Short mmCIF file of C-alpha atoms and ligand atoms in Angstrom, two decimals:
data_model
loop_
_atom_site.label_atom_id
_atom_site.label_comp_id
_atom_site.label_asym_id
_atom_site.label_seq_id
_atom_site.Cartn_x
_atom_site.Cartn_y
_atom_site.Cartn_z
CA UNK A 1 -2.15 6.38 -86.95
CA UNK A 2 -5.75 7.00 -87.54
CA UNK A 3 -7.97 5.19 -84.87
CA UNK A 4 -10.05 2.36 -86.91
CA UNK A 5 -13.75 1.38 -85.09
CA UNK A 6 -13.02 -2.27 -84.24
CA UNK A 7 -15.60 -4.72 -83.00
CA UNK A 8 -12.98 -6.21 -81.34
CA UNK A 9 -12.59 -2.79 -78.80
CA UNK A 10 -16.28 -2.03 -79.16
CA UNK A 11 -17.58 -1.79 -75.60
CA UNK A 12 -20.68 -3.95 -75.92
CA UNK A 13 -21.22 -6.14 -73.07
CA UNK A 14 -23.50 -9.09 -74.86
CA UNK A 15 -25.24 -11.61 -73.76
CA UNK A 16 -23.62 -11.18 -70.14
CA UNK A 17 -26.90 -10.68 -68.17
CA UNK A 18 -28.00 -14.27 -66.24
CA UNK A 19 -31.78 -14.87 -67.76
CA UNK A 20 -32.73 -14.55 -63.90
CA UNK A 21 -31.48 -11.02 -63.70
CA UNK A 22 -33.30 -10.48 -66.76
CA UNK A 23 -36.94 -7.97 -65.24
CA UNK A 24 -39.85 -9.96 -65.28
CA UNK A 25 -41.56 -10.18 -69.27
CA UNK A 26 -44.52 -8.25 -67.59
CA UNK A 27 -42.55 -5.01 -66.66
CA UNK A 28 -40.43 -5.69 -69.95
CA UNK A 29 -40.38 -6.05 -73.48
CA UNK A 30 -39.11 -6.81 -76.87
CA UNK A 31 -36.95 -3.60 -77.06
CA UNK A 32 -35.35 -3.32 -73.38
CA UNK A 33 -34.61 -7.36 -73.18
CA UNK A 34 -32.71 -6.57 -77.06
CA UNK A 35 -30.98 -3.16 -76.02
CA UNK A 36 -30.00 -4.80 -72.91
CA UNK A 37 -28.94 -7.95 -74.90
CA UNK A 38 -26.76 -6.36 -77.59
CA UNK A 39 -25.18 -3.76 -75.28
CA UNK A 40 -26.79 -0.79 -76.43
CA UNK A 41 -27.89 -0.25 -72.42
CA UNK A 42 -27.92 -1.12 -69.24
CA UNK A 43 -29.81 -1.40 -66.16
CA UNK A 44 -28.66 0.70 -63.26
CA UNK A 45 -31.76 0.98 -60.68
CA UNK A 46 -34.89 0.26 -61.45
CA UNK A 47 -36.35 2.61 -64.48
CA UNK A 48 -32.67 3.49 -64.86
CA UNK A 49 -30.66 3.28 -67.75
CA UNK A 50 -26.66 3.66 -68.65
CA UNK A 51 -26.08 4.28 -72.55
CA UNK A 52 -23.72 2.63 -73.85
CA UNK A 53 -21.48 3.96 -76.34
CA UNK A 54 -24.06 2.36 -79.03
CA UNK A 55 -27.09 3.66 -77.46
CA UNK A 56 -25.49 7.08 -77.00
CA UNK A 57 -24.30 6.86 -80.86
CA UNK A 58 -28.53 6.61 -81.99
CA UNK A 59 -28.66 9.23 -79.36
CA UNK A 60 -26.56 11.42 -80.59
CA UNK A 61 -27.99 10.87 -84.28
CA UNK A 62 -31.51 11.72 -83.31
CA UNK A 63 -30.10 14.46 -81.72
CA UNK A 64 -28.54 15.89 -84.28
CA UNK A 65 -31.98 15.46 -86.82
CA UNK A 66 -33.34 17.79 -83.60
CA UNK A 67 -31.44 20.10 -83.44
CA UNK A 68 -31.02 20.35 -87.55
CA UNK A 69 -34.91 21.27 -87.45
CA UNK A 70 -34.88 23.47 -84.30
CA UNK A 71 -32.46 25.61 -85.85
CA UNK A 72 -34.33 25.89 -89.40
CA UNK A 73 -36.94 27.15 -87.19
CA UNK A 74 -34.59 29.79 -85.38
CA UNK A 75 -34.47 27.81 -81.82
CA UNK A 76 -32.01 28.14 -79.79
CA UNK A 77 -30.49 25.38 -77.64
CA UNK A 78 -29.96 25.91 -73.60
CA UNK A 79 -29.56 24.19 -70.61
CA UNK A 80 -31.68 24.81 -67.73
CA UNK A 81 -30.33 23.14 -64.52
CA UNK A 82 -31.97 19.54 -63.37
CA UNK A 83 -32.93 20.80 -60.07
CA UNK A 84 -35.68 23.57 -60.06
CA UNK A 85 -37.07 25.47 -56.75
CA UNK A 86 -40.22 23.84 -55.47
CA UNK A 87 -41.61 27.21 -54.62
CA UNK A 88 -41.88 27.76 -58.38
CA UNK A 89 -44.24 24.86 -58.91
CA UNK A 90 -46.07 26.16 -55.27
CA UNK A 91 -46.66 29.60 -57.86
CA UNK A 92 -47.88 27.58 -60.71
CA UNK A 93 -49.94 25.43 -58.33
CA UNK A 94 -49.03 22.52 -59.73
CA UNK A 95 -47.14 21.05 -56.57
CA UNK A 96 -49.94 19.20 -55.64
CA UNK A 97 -51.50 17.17 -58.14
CA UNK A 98 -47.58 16.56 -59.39
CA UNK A 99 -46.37 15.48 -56.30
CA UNK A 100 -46.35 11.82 -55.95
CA UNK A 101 -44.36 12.04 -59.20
CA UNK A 102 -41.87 14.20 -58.29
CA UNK A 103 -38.15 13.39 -56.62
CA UNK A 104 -37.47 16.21 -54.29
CA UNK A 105 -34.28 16.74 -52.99
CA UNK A 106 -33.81 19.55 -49.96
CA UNK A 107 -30.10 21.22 -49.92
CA UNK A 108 -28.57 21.93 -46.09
CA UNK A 109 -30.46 25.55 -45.51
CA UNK A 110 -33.71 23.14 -45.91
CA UNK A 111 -34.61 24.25 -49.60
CA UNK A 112 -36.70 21.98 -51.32
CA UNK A 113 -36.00 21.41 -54.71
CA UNK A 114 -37.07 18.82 -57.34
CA UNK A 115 -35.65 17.03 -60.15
CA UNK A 116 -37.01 18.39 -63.30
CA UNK A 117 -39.73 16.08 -65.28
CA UNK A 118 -40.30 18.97 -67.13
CA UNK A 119 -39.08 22.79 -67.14
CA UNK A 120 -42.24 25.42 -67.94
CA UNK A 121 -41.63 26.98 -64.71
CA UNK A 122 -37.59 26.84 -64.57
CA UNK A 123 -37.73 28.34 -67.87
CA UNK A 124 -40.23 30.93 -67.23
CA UNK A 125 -38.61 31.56 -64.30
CA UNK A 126 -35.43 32.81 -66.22
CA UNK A 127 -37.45 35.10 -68.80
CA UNK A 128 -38.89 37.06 -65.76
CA UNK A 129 -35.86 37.01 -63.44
CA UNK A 130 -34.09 39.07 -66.48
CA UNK A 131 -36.60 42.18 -67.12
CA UNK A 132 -39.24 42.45 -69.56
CA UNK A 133 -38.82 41.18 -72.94
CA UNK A 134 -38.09 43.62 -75.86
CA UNK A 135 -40.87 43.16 -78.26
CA UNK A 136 -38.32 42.81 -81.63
CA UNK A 137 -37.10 39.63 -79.29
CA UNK A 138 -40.26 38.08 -80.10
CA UNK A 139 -41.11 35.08 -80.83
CA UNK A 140 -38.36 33.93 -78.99
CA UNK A 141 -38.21 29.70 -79.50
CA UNK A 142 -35.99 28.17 -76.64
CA UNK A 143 -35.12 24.56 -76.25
CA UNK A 144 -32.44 22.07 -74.67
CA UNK A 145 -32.38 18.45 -74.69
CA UNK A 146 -31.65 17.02 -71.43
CA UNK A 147 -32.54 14.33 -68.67
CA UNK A 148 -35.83 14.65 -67.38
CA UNK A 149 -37.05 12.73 -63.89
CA UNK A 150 -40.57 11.28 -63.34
CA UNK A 151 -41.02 8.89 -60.15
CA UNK A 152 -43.04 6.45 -61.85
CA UNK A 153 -45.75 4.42 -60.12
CA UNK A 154 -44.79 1.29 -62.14
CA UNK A 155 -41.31 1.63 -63.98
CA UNK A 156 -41.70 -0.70 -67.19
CA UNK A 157 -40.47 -1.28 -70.66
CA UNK A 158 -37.35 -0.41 -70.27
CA UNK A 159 -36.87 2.94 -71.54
CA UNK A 160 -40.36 3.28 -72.59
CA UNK A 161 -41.77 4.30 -68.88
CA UNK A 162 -38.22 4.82 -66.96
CA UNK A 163 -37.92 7.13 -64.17
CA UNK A 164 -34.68 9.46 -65.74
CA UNK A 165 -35.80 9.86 -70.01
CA UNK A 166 -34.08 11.92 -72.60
CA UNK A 167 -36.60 14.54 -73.69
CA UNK A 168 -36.24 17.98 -76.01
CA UNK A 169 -38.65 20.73 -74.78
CA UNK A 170 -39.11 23.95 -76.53
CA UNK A 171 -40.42 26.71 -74.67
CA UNK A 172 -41.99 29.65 -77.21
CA UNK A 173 -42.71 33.39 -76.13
CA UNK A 174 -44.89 35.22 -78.44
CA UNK A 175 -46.78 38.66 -78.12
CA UNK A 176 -50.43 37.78 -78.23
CA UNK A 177 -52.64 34.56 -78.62
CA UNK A 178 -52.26 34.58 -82.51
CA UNK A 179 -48.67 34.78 -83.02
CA UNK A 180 -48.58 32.21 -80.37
CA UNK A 181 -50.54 30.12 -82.65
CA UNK A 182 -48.60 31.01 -85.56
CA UNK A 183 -45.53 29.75 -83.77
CA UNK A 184 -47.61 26.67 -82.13
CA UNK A 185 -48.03 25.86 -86.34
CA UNK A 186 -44.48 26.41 -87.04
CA UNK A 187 -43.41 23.88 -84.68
CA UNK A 188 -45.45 21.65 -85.39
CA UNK A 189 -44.42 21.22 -88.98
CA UNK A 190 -40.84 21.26 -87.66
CA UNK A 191 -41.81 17.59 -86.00
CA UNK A 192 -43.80 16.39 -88.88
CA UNK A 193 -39.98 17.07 -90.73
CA UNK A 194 -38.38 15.20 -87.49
CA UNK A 195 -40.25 12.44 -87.70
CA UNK A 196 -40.49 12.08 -91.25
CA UNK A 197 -36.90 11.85 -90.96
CA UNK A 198 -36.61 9.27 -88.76
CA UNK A 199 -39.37 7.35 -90.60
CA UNK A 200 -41.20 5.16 -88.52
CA UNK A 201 -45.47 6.28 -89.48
CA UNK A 202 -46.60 8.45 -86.41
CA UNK A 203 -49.80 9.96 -85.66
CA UNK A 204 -50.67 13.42 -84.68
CA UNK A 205 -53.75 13.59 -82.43
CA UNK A 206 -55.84 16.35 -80.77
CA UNK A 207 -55.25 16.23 -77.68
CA UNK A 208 -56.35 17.57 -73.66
CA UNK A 209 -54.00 20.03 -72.48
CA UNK A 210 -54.37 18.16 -69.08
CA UNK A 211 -51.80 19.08 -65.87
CA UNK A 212 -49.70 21.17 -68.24
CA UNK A 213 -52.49 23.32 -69.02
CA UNK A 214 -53.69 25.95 -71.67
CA UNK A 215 -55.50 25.92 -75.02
CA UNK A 216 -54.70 23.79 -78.06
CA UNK A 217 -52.74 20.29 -77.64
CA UNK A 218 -51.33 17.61 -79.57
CA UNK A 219 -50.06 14.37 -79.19
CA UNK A 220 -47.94 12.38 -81.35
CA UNK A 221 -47.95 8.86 -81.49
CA UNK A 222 -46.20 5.43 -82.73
CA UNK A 223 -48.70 2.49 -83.13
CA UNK A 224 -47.22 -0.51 -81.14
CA UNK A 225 -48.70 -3.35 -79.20
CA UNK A 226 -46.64 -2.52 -76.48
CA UNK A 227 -48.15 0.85 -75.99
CA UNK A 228 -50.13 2.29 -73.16
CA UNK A 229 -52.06 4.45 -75.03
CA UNK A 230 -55.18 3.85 -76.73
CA UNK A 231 -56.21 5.27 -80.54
CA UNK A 232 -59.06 4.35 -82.40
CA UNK A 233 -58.87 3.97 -85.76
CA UNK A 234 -61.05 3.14 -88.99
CA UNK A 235 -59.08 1.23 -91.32
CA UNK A 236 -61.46 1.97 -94.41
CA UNK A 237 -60.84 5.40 -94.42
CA UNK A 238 -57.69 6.59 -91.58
CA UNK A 239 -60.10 8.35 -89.39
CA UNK A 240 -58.73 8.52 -85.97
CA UNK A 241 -59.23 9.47 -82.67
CA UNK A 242 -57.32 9.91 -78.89
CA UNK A 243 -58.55 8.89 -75.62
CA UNK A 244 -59.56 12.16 -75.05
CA UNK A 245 -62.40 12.28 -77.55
CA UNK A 246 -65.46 11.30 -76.18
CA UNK A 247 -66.21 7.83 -77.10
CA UNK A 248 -67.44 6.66 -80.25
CA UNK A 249 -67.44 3.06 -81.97
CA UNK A 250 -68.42 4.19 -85.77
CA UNK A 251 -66.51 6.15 -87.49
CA UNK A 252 -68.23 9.68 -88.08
CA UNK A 253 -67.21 10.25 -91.66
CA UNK A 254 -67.87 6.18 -93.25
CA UNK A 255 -69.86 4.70 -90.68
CA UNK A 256 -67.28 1.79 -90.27
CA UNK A 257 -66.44 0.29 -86.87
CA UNK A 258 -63.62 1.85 -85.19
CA UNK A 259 -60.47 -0.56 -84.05
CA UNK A 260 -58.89 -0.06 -80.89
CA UNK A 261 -55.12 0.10 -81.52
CA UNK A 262 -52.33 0.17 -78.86
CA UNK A 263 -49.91 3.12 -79.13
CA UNK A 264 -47.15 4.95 -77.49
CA UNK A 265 -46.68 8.51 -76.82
CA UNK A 266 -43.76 10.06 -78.20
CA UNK A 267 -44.12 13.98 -78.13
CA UNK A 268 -46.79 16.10 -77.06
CA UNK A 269 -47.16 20.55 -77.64
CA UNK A 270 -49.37 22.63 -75.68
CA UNK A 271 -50.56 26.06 -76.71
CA UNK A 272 -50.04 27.28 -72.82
CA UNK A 273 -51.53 30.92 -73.29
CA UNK A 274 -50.47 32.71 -69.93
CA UNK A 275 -50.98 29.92 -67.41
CA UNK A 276 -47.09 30.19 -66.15
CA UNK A 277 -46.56 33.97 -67.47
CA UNK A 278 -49.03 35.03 -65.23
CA UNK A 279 -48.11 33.96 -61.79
CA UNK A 280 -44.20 34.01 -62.69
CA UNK A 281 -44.72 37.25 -63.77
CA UNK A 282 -42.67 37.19 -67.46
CA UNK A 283 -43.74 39.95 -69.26
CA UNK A 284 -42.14 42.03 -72.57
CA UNK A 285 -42.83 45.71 -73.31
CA UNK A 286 -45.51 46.60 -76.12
CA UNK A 287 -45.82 49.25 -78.50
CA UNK A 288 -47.06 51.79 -75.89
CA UNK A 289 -44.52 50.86 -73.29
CA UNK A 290 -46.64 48.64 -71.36
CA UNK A 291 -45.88 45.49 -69.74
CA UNK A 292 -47.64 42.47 -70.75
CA UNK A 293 -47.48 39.03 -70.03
CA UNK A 294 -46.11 36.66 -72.80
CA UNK A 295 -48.26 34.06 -73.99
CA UNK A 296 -46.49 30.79 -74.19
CA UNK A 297 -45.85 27.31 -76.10
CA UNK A 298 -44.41 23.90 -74.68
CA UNK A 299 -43.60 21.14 -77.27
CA UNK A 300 -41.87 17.84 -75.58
CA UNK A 301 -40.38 15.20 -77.60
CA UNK A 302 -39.16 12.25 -75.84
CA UNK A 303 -35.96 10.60 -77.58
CA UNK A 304 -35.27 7.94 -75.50
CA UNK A 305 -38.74 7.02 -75.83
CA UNK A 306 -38.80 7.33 -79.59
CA UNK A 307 -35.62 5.34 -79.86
CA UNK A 308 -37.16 2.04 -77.67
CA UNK A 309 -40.09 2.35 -79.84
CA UNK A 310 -38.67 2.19 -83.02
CA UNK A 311 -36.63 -0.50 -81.73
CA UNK A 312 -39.89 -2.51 -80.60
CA UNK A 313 -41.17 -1.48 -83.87
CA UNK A 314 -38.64 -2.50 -85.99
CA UNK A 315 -36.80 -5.36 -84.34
CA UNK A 316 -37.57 -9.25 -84.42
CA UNK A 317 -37.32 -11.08 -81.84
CA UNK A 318 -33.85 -11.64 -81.88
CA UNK A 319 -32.29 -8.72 -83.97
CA UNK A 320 -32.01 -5.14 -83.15
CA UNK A 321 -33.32 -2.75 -86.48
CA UNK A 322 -32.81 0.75 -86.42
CA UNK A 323 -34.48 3.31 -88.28
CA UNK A 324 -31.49 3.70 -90.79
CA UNK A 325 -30.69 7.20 -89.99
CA UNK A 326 -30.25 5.90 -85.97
CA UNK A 327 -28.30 3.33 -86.25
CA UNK A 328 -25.11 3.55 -84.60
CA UNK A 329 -23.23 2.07 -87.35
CA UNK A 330 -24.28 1.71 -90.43
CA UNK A 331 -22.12 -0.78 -92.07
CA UNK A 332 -20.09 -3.53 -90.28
CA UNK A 333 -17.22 -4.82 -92.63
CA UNK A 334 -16.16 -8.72 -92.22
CA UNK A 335 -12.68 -9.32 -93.14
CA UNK A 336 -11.65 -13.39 -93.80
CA UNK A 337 -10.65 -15.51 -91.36
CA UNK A 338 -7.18 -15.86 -89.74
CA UNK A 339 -5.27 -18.88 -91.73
CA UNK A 340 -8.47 -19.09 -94.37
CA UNK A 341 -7.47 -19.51 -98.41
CA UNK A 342 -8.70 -15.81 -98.47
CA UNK A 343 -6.95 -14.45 -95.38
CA UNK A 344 -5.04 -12.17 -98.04
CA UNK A 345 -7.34 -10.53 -99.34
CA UNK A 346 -7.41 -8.73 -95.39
CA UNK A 347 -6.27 -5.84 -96.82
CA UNK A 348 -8.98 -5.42 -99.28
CA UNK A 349 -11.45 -5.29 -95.87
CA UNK A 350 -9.20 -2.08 -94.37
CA UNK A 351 -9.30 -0.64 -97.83
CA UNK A 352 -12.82 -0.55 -98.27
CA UNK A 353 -12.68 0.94 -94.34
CA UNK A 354 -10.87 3.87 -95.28
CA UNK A 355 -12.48 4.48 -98.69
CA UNK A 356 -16.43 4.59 -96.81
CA UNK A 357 -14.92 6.47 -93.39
CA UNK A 358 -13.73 9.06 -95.93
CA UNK A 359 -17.02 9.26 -97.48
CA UNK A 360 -18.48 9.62 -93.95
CA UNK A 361 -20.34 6.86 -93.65
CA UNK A 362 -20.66 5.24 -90.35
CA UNK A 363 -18.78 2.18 -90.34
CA UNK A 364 -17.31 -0.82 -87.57
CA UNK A 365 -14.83 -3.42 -88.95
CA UNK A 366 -15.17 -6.85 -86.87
CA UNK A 367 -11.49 -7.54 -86.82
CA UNK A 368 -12.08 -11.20 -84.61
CA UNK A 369 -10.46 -13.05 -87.30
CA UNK A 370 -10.11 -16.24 -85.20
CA UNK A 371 -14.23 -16.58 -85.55
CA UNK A 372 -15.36 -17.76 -88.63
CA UNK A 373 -17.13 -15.67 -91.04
CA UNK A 374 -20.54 -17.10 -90.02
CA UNK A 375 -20.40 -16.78 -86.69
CA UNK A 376 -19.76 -12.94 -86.94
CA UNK A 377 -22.26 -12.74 -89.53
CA UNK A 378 -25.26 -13.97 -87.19
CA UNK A 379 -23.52 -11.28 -84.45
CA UNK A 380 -23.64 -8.53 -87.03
CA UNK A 381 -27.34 -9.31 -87.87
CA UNK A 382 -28.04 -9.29 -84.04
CA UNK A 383 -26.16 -6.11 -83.18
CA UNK A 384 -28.47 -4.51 -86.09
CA UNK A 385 -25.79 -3.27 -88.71
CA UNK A 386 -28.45 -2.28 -91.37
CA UNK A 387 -25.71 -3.16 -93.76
CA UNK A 388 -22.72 -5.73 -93.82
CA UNK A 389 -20.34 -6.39 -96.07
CA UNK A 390 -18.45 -9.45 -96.41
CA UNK A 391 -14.79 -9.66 -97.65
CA UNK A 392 -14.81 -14.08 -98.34
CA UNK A 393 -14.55 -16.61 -100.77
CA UNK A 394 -15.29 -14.50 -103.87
CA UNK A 395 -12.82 -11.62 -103.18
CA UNK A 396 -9.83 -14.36 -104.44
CA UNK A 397 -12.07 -14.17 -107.89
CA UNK A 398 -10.47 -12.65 -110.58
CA UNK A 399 -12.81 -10.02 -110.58
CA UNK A 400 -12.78 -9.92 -106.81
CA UNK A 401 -15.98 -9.75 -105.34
CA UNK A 402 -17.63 -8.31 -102.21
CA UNK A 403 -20.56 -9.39 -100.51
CA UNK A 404 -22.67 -6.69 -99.74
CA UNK A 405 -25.88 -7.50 -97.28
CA UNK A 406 -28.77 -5.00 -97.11
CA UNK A 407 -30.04 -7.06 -93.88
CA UNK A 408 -33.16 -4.65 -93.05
CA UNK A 409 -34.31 -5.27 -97.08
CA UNK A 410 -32.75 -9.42 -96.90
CA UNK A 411 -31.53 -8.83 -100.22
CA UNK A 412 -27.62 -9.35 -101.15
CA UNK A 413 -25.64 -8.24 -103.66
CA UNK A 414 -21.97 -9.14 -105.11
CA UNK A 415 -20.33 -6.29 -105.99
CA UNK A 416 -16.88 -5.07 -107.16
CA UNK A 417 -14.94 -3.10 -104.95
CA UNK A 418 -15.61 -0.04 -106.75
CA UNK A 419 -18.91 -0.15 -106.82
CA UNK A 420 -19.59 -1.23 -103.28
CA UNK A 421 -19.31 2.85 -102.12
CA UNK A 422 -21.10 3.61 -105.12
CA UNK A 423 -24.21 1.04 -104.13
CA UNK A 424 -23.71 2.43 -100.35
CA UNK A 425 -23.71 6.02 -101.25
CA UNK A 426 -27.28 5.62 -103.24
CA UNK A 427 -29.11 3.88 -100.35
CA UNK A 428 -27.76 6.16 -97.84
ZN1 ZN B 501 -63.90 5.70 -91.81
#
């Protein structure tokens, strides 16, 4: 028998967490109290998260919109191992100003290591530990998406600042400074597609290349109140700026005051140049057989950051929203009650199961026929099922009807059987 996705064996553990377990409302916020509330994670240490198997469904989603883009752009997907050698960060000289940051771990022969909050030198490391680079490798575009550790000062948020995040990093190796930049531009359209995708507005802001280092920088950001970050922006016009710029209050091209607006950091590139090539010694061969060093990208894109933030972005205070193309499921079907007038017309729920699982579309049936309708309504709307259908009253009609709820839009629809794939297939 084919396994059906039941609400009913859904691992979601709701509403479980005591209000005095609950972090403090300074250190959280809208989206970790609702992911925490509606099972889509949960707290493990502090800055610390568990995905559920909802959480790691948007995970796996966004994911997949990555690595769909990466590849367009010939990437290809490794893993570089958590732990990297301090010594390489002693040769990048970046131990030091990192350090308070970093977890270090030392194995039994006294070998210091550290857990990864980011992999220029690991990766670098491997390009030089194999040989020079042919030049017809070039530009070679290497990424993963992995866990990444930072120690933070102040874990907060919920998955916004946590210590372990979910980040892709791209690592590019070019010949000289202007294919480097020709790559840095390739990429860079590749996340304008990612995050178009997703669809939440971002910005894209100039940015300083700070402890990473090198040449050109951007950051990309989602506005939200909850956000560390600080962009000014003239609402006459869309002129913006980043922190980094030096301060101005007018804006330069309409004169208008500029508004301060919170924001939150969601990816960030770096032209690097030869700032880790150099002292880890990765080189490729040239046209006259000489060795040079490569000159390098770095493009992070945090995607456990970019899913709390489109869930503080989206949500209400007491319902989850997903961008569409996130959510875990997209439709949650509610059969009739158990010993209702319409309790036959059951079957009519599984049918419509099978009919939109066949047409791949993400769906959960909440089989708890001993709660009413309404009750498993208000838990659908919570749980953030951007669409749910419900098989009731009007499915005994004889036209039988289906209720079909576009919750994210708060428009509903009755529909015939038949048309409700139709209806779901446009939207989707
Ligand atoms: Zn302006």
């Amino acid at each position: 028998m084919k396994w059906i996705n039941r609400v009913s064996k859904l691992f979601q553990p709701t509403n479980v967490v005591p209000k005095s377990y609950l972090p403090k409302i300074d250190v959280s916020s809208k989206s970790h109290q609702l992911m925490i509330n509606t099972g889509i994670i949960s707290n493990s240490s502090t800055g610390m998260f568990t995905f559920l198997p909802l959480g790691l469904k948007a995970l796996e989603k966004l994911t997949k919109i990555i690595d769909e883009e990466m590849m367009l752009i010939g990437g290809q997907k490794i893993y570089l191992p958590a732990l990297t050698s301090a010594s390489l960060w002693r040769r990048t000289s970046r131990m030091v100003e990192s350090q308070p940051e970093l977890f270090m771990i030392m194995d039994r022969h006294g070998k210091e290591y550290l857990l990864s909050p980011t992999f220029e030198e690991s990766i670098t490391n491997v390009i030089s530990s194999l040989g020079s680079l042919k030049r017809n490798k070039l530009p070679l575009k290497l990424y993963q998406i992995s866990r990444k550790w930072r120690d933070e000062i102040k874990p907060r948020l919920g998955l916004l600042r946590s210590r372990e995040f979910i980040m892709k990093d791209l690592y590019t190796f070019d010949s000289n400074l202007e294919n480097a930049t020709n790559t840095y531009n390739i990429v860079k359209s590749a996340y304008e597609t990612i995050l178009n995708r997703i669809g939440i507005p971002h910005l894209k802001i100039f940015a300083d290349p700070g402890t990473i280092g090198g040449s050109i920088s951007h950051e990309y950001h989602y506005l939200s109140n909850i956000g560390e970050d600080i962009i000014k922006l003239c609402k006459n016009c869309n002129y913006y700026e980043g922190r980094f710029k030096e301060s101005k209050s007018y804006c330069p091209s309409c004169q208008q005051s500029l508004d301060k607006i919170n924001s939150v950091e969601i990816g960030h590139t770096f032209l690097l140049g030869t700032k880790y090539s150099e002292p880890l010694q990765a080189t490729f061969i040239d046209n006259n057989n000489k060795r040079q060093f490569l000159v390098m990208g770095s493009f992070g894109l945090g995607l456990s950051r970019i899913l709390a933030t489109a869930i503080e972005i989206l949500s209400t205070d007491l319902e989850i929203r997903w961008p569409l193309k996130l959510a875990p499921y997209t439709v949650c079907i509610i059969p009739p009650k158990e010993g209702s007038k319409e309790e036959s017309a059951s079957s009519v729920a599984y049918d419509l199961y099978f009919e939109l699982q066949n047409s791949n579309i993400d769906v959960i049936i909440d089989d708890r026929i001993k709660e009413t309708i309404g009750k498993r309504f208000i838990e659908a709307r919570k749980s953030g099922y951007p669409f749910v259908v419900v098989v009731g009253k009007n499915s005994l009609n004889s036209v039988p009807l289906i209720e079909v709820h576009d919750i994210y839009n708060s428009s509903q629809f009755k529909l015939e059987l038949n048309e409700v794939l139709q209806y779901l297939k446009n939207i989707l």
